[in-house]
MMTF fields as JSON, N, C-alpha, C and O atoms, coordinates in Angstrom:
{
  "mmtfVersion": "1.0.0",
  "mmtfProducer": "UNKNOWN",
  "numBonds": 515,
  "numAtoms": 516,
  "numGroups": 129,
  "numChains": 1,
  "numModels": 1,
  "chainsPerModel": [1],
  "groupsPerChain": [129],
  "chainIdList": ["A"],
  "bondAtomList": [4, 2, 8, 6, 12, 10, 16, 14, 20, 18, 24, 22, 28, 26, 32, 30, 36, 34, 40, 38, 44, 42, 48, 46, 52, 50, 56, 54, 60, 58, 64, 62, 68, 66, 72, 70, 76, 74, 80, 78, 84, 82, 88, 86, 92, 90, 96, 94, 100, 98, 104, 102, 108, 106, 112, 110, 116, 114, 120, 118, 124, 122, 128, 126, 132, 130, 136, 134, 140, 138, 144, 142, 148, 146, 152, 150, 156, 154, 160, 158, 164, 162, 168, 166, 172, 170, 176, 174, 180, 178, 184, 182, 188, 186, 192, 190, 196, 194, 200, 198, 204, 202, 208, 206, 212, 210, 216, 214, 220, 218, 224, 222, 228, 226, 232, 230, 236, 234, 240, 238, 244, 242, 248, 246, 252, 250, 256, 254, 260, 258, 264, 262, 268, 266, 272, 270, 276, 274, 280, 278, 284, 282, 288, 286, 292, 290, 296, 294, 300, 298, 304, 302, 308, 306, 312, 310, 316, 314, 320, 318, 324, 322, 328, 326, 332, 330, 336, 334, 340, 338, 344, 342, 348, 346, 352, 350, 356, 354, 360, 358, 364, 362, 368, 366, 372, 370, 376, 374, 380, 378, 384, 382, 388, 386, 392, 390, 396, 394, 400, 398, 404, 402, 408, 406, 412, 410, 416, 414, 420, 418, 424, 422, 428, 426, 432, 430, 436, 434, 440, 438, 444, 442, 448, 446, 452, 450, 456, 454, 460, 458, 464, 462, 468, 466, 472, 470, 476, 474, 480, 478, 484, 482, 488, 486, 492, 490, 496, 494, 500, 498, 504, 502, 508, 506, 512, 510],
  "bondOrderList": [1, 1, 1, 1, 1, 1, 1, 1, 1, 1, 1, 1, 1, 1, 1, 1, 1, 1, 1, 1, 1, 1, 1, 1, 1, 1, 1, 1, 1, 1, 1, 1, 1, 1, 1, 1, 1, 1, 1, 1, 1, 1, 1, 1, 1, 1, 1, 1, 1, 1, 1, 1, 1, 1, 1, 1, 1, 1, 1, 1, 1, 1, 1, 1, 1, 1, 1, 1, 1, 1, 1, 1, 1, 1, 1, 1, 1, 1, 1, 1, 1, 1, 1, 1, 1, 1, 1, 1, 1, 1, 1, 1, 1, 1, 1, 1, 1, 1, 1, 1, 1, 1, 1, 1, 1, 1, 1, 1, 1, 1, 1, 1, 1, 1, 1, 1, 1, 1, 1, 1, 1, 1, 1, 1, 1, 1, 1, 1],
  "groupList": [{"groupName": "UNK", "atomNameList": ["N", "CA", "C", "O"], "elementList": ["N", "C", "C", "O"], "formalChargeList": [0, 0, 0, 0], "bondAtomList": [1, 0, 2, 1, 3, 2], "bondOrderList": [1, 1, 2], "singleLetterCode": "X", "chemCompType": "L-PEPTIDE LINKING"}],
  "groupTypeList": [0, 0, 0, 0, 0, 0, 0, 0, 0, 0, 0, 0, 0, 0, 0, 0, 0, 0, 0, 0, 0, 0, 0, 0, 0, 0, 0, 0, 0, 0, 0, 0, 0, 0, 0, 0, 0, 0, 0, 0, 0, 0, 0, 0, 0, 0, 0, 0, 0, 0, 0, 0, 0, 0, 0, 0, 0, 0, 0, 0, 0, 0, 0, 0, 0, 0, 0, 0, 0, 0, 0, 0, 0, 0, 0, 0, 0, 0, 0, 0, 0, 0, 0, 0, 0, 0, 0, 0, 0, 0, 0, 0, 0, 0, 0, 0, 0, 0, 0, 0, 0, 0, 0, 0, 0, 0, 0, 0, 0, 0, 0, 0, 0, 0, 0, 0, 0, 0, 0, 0, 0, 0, 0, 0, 0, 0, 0, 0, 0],
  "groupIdList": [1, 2, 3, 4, 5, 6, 7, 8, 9, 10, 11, 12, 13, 14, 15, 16, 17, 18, 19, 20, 21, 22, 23, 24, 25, 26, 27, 28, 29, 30, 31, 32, 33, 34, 35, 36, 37, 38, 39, 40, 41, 42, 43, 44, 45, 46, 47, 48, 49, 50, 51, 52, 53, 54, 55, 56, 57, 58, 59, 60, 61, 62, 63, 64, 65, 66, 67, 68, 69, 70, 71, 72, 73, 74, 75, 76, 77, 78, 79, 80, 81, 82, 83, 84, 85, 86, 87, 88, 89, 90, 91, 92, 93, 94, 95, 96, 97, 98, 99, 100, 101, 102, 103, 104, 105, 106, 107, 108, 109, 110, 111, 112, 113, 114, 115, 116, 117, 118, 119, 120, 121, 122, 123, 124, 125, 126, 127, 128, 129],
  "secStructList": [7, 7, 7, 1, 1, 1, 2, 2, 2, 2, 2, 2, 2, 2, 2, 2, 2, 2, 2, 2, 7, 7, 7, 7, 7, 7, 7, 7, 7, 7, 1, 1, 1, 7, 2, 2, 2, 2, 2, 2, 2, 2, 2, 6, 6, 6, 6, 6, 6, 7, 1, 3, 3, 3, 3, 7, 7, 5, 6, 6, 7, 2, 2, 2, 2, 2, 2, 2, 6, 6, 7, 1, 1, 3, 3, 3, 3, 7, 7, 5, 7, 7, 6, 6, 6, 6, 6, 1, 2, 2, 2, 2, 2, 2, 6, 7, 7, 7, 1, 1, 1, 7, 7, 7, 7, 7, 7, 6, 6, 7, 2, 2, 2, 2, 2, 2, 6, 6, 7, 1, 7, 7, 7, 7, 7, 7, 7, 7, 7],
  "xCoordList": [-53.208, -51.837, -51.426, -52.194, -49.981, -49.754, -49.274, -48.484, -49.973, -49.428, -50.013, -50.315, -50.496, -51.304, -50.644, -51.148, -48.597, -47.251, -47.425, -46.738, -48.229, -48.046, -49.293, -49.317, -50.152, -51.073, -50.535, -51.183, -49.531, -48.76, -48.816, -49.425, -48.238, -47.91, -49.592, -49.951, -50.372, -51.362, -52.317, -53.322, -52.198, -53.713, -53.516, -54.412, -52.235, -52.763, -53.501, -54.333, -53.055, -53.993, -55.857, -56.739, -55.724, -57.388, -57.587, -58.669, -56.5, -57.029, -57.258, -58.113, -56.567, -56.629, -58.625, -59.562, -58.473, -59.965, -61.319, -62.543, -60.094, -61.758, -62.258, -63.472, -61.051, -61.094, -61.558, -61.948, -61.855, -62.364, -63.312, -64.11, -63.84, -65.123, -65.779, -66.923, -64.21, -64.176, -64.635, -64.061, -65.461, -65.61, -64.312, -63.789, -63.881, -62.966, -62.98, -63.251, -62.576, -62.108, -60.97, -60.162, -60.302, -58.729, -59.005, -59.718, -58.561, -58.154, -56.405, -55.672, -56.162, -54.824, -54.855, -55.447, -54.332, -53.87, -52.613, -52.025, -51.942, -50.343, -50.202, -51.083, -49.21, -48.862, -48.173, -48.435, -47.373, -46.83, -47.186, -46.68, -48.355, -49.327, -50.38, -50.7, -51.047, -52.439, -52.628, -53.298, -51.902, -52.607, -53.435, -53.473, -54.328, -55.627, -56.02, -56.187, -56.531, -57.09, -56.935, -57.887, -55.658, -55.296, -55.856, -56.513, -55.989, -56.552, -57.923, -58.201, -58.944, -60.084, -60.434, -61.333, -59.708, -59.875, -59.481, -59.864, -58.799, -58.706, -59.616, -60.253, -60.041, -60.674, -62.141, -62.779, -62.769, -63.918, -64.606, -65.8, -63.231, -63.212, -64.14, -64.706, -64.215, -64.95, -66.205, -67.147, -66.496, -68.102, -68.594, -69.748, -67.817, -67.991, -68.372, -69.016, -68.256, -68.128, -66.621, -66.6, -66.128, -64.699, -63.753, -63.32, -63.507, -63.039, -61.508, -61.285, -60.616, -59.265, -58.588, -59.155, -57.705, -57.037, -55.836, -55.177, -55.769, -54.587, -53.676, -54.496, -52.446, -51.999, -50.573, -49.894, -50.113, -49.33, -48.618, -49.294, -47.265, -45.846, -44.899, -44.441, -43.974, -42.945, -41.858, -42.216, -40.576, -39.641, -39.658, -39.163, -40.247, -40.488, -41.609, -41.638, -42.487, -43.08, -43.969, -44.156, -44.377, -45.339, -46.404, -46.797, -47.248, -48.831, -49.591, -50.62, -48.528, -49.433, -49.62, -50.625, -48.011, -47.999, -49.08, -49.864, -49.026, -50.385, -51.199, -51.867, -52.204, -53.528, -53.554, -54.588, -52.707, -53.234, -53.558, -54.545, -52.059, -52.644, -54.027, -54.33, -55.046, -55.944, -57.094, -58.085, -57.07, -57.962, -58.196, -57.294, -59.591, -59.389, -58.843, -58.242, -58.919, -59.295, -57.756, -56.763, -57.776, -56.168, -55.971, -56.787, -54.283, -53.8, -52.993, -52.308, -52.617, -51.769, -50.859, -51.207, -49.699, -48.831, -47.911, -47.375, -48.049, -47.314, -46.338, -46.415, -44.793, -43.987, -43.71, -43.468, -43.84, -43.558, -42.147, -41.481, -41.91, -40.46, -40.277, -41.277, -39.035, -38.536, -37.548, -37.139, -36.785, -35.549, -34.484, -33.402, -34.387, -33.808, -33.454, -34.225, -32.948, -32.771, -33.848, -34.187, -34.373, -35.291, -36.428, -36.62, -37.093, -37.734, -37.976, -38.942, -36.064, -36.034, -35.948, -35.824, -36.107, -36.377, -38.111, -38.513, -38.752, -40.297, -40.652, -41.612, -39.723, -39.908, -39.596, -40.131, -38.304, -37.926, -38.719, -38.8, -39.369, -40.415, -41.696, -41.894, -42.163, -43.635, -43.157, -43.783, -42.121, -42.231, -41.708, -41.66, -41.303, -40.906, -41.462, -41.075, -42.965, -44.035, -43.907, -43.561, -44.141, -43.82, -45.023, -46.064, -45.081, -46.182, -47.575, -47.584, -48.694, -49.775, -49.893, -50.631, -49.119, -50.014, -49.694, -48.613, -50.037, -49.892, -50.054, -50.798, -49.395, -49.133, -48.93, -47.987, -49.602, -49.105, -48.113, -47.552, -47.638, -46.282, -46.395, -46.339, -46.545, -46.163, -44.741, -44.033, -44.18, -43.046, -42.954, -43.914, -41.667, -42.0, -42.526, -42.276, -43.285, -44.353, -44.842, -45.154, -45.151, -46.585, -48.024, -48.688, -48.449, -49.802, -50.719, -51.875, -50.508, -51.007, -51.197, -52.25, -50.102, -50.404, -51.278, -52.315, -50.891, -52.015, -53.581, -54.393, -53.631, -55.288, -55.836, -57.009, -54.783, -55.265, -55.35, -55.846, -54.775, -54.743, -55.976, -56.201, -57.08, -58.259, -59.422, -60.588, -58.996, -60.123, -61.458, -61.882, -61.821, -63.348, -64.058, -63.793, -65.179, -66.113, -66.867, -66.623, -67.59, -68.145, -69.678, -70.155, -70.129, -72.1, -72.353, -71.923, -73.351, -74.672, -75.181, -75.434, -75.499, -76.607, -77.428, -77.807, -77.978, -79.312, -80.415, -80.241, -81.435, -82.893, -83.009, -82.622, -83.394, -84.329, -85.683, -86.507, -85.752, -87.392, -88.597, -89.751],
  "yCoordList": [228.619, 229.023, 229.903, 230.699, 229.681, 231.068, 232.337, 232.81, 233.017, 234.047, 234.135, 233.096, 235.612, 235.671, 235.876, 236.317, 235.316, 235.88, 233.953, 233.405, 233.608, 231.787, 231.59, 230.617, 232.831, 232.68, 232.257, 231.349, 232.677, 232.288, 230.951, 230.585, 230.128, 228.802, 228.173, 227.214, 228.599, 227.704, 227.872, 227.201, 229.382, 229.302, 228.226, 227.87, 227.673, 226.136, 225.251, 224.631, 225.178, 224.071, 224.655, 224.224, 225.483, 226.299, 226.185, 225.905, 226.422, 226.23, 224.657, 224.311, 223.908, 222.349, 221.807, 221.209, 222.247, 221.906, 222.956, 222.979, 223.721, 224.512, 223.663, 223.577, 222.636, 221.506, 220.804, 220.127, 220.468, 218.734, 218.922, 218.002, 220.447, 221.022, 220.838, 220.738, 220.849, 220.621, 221.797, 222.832, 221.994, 223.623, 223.36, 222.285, 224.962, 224.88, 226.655, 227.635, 226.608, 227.78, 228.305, 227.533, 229.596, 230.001, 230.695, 231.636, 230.244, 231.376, 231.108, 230.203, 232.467, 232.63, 232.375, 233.132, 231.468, 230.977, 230.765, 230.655, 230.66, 231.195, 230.094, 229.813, 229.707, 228.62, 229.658, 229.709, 230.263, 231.429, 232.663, 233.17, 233.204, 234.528, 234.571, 235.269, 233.879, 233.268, 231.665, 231.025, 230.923, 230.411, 229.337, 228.14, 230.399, 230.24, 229.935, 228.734, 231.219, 230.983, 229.7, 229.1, 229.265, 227.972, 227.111, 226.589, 226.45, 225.728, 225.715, 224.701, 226.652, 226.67, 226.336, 225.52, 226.977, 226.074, 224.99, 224.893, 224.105, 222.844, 222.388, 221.531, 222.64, 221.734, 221.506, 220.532, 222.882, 223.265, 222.452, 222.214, 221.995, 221.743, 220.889, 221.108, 219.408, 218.31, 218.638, 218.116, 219.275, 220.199, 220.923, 220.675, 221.859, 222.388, 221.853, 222.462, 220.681, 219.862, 219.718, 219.34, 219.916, 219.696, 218.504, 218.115, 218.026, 216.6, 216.45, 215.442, 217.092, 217.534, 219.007, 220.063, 218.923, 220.381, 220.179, 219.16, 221.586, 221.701, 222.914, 223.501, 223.159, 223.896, 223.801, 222.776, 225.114, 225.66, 226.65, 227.679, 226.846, 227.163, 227.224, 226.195, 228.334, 228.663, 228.85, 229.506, 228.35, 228.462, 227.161, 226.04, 227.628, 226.874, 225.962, 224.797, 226.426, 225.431, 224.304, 223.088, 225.478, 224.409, 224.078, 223.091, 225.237, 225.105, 223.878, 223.561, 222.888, 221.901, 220.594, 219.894, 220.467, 219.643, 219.962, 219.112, 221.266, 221.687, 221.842, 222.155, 221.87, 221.409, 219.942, 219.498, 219.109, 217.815, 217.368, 216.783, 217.972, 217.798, 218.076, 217.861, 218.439, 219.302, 219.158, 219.79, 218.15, 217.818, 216.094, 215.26, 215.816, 214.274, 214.22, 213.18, 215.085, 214.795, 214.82, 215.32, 214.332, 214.51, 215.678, 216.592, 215.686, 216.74, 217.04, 216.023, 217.827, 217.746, 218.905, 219.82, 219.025, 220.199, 220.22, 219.375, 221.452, 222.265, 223.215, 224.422, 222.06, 223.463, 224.563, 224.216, 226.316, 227.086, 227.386, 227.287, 227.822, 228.448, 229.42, 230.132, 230.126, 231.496, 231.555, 230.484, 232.452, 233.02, 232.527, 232.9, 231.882, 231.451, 229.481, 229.127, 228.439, 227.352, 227.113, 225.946, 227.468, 227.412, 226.359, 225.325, 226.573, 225.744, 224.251, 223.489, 224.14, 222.846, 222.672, 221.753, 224.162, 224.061, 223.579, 222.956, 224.145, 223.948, 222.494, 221.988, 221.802, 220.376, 219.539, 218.432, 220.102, 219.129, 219.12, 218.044, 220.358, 220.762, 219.458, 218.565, 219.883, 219.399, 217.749, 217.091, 217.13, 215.406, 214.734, 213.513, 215.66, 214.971, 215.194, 216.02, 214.354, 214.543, 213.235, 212.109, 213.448, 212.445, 211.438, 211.98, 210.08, 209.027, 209.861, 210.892, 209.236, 209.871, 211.247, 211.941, 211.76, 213.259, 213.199, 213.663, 212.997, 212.302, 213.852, 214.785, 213.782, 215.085, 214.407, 213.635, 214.335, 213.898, 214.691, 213.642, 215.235, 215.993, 216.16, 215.123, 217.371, 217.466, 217.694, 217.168, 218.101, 218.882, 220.192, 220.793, 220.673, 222.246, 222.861, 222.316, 224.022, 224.442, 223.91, 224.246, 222.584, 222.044, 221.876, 220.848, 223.453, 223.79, 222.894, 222.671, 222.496, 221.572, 220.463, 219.838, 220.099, 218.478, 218.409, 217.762, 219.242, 219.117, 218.987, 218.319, 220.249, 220.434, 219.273, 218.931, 218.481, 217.318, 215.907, 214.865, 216.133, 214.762, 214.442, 213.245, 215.482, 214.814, 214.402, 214.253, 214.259, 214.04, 215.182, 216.227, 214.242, 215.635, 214.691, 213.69, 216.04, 216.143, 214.671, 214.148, 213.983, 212.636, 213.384, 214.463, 212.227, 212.735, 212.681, 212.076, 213.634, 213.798, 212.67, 212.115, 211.957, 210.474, 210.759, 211.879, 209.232, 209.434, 209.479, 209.021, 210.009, 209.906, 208.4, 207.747, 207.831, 206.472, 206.789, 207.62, 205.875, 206.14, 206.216, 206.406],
  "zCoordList": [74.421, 74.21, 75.368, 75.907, 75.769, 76.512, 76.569, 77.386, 75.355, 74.774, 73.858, 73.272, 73.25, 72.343, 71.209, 70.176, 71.494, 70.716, 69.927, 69.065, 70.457, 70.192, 68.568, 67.815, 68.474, 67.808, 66.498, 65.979, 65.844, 64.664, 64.362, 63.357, 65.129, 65.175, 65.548, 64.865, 66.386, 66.369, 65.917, 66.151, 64.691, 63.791, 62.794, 62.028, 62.817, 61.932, 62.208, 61.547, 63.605, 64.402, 63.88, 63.137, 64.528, 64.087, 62.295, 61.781, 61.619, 60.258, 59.899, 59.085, 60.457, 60.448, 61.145, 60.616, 62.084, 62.509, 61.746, 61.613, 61.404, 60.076, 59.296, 59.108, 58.523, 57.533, 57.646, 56.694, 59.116, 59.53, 59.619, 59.444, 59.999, 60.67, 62.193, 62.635, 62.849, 63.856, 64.867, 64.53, 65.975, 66.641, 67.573, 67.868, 68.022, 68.862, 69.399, 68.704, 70.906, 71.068, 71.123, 70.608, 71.63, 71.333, 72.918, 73.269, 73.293, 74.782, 74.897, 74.5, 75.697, 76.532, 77.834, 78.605, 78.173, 79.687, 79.857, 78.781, 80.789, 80.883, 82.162, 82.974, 82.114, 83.31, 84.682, 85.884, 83.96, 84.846, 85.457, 86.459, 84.558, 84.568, 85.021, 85.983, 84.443, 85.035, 85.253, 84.443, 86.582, 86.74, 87.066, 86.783, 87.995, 88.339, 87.641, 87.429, 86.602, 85.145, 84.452, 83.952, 84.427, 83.574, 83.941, 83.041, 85.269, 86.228, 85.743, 85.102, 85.89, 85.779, 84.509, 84.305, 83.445, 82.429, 81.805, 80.639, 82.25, 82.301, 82.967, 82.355, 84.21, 84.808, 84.564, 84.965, 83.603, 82.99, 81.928, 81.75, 81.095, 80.08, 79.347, 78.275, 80.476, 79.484, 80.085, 79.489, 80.99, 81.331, 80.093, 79.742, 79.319, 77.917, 77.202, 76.348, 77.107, 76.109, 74.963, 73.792, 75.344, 74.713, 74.865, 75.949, 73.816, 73.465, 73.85, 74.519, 73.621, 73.63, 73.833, 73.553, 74.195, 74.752, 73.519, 73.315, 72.714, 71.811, 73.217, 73.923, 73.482, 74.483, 73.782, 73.846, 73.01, 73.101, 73.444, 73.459, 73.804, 74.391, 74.174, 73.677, 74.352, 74.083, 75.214, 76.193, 75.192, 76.315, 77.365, 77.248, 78.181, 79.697, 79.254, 79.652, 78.484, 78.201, 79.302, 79.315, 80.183, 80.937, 81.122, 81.744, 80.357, 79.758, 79.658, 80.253, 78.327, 78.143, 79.215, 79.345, 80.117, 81.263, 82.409, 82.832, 82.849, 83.772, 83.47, 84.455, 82.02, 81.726, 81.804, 82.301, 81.451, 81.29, 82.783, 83.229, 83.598, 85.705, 85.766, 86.939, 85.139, 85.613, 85.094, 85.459, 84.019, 83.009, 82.643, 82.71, 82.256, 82.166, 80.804, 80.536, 79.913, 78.439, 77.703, 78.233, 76.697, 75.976, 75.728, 75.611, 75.595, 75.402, 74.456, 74.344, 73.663, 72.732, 72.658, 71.911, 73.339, 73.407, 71.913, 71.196, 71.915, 70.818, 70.834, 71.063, 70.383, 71.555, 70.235, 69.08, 70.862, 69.664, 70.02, 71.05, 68.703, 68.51, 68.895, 68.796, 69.546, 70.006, 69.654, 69.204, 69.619, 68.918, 69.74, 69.289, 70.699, 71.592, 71.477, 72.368, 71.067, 70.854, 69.826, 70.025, 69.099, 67.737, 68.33, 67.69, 69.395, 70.382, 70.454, 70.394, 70.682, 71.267, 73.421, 74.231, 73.461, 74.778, 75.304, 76.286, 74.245, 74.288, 74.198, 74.779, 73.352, 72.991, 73.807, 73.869, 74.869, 75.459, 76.831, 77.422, 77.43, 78.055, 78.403, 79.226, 77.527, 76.612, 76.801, 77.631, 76.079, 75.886, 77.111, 77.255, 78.019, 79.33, 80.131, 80.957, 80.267, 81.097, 82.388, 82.031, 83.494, 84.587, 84.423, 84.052, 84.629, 84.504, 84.889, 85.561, 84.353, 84.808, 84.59, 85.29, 83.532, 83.345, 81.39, 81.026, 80.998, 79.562, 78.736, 79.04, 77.966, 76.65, 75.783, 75.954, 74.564, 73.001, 72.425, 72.109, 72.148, 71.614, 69.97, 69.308, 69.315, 68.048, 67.609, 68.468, 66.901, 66.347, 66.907, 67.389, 66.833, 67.316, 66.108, 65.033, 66.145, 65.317, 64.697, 63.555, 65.396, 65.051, 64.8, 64.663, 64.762, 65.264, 63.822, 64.182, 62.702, 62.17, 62.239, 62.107, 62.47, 63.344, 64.115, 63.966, 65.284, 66.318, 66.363, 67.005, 65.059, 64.783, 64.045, 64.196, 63.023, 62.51, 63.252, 62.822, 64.398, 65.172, 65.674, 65.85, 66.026, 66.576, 65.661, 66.025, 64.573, 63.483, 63.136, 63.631, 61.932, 61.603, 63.391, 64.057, 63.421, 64.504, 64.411, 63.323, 65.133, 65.019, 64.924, 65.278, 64.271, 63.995, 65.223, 66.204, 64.927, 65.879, 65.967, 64.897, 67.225, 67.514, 66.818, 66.475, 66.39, 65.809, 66.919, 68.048, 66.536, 67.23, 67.406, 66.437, 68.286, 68.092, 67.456, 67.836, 66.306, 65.825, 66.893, 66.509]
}
């Protein structure tokens, strides 16, 4: 998220992957503030082992477009609301991504959707006997 003011809207997402029993982390990266930072973690990402990027935003909304530049893995932007156009600026942000840099798009304050879109966690391989 970029802002730790975004946590509202995307502890659903986090309560959604509690359900599935999905792991996930929460960091703040900022498109505007940090980033470097942002960069590095996108580009970190499927090294982690991490399946998908949830990246929500408020306003300008450019978080989730410059992780996906930066990352192989899907993305799923979440535009949040501000007191300011009830964040249809975030939405319109977020779904107008140029070819080749792909964002899935929820609703604005979508942070449930989002967390439910990547499914429960997949099994562990089996051993070969």
């Amino acid at each position: 998220m970029g802002s730790d003011s975004d946590w509202p809207t995307m502890k659903a997402a986090a309560e959604a992957l509690d359900e599935f029993g999905v792991s996930y982390e929460v960091r703040v990266v900022s498109a505007h503030r940090t980033p470097m930072a942002m960069l590095d973690y996108a580009r970190a990402a499927a090294g982690r082992g991490l399946r998908v990027i949830i990246a929500g935003a408020g306003g300008a909304a450019h978080l989730p477009g410059m992780v996906a530049s930066a990352t192989p893995l899907p993305v799923i932007g979440v535009p949040v609301p501000l007191k300011h156009l009830d964040g249809m600026d975030s939405l319109l942000s977020i779904v107008q991504m140029p070819a080749g840099v792909p964002v899935a798009t929820v609703s604005i304050g979508g942070g449930r959707n989002a967390g439910a879109a990547p499914g429960p966690e997949p099994p562990a391989p089996e051993e070969p006997p």
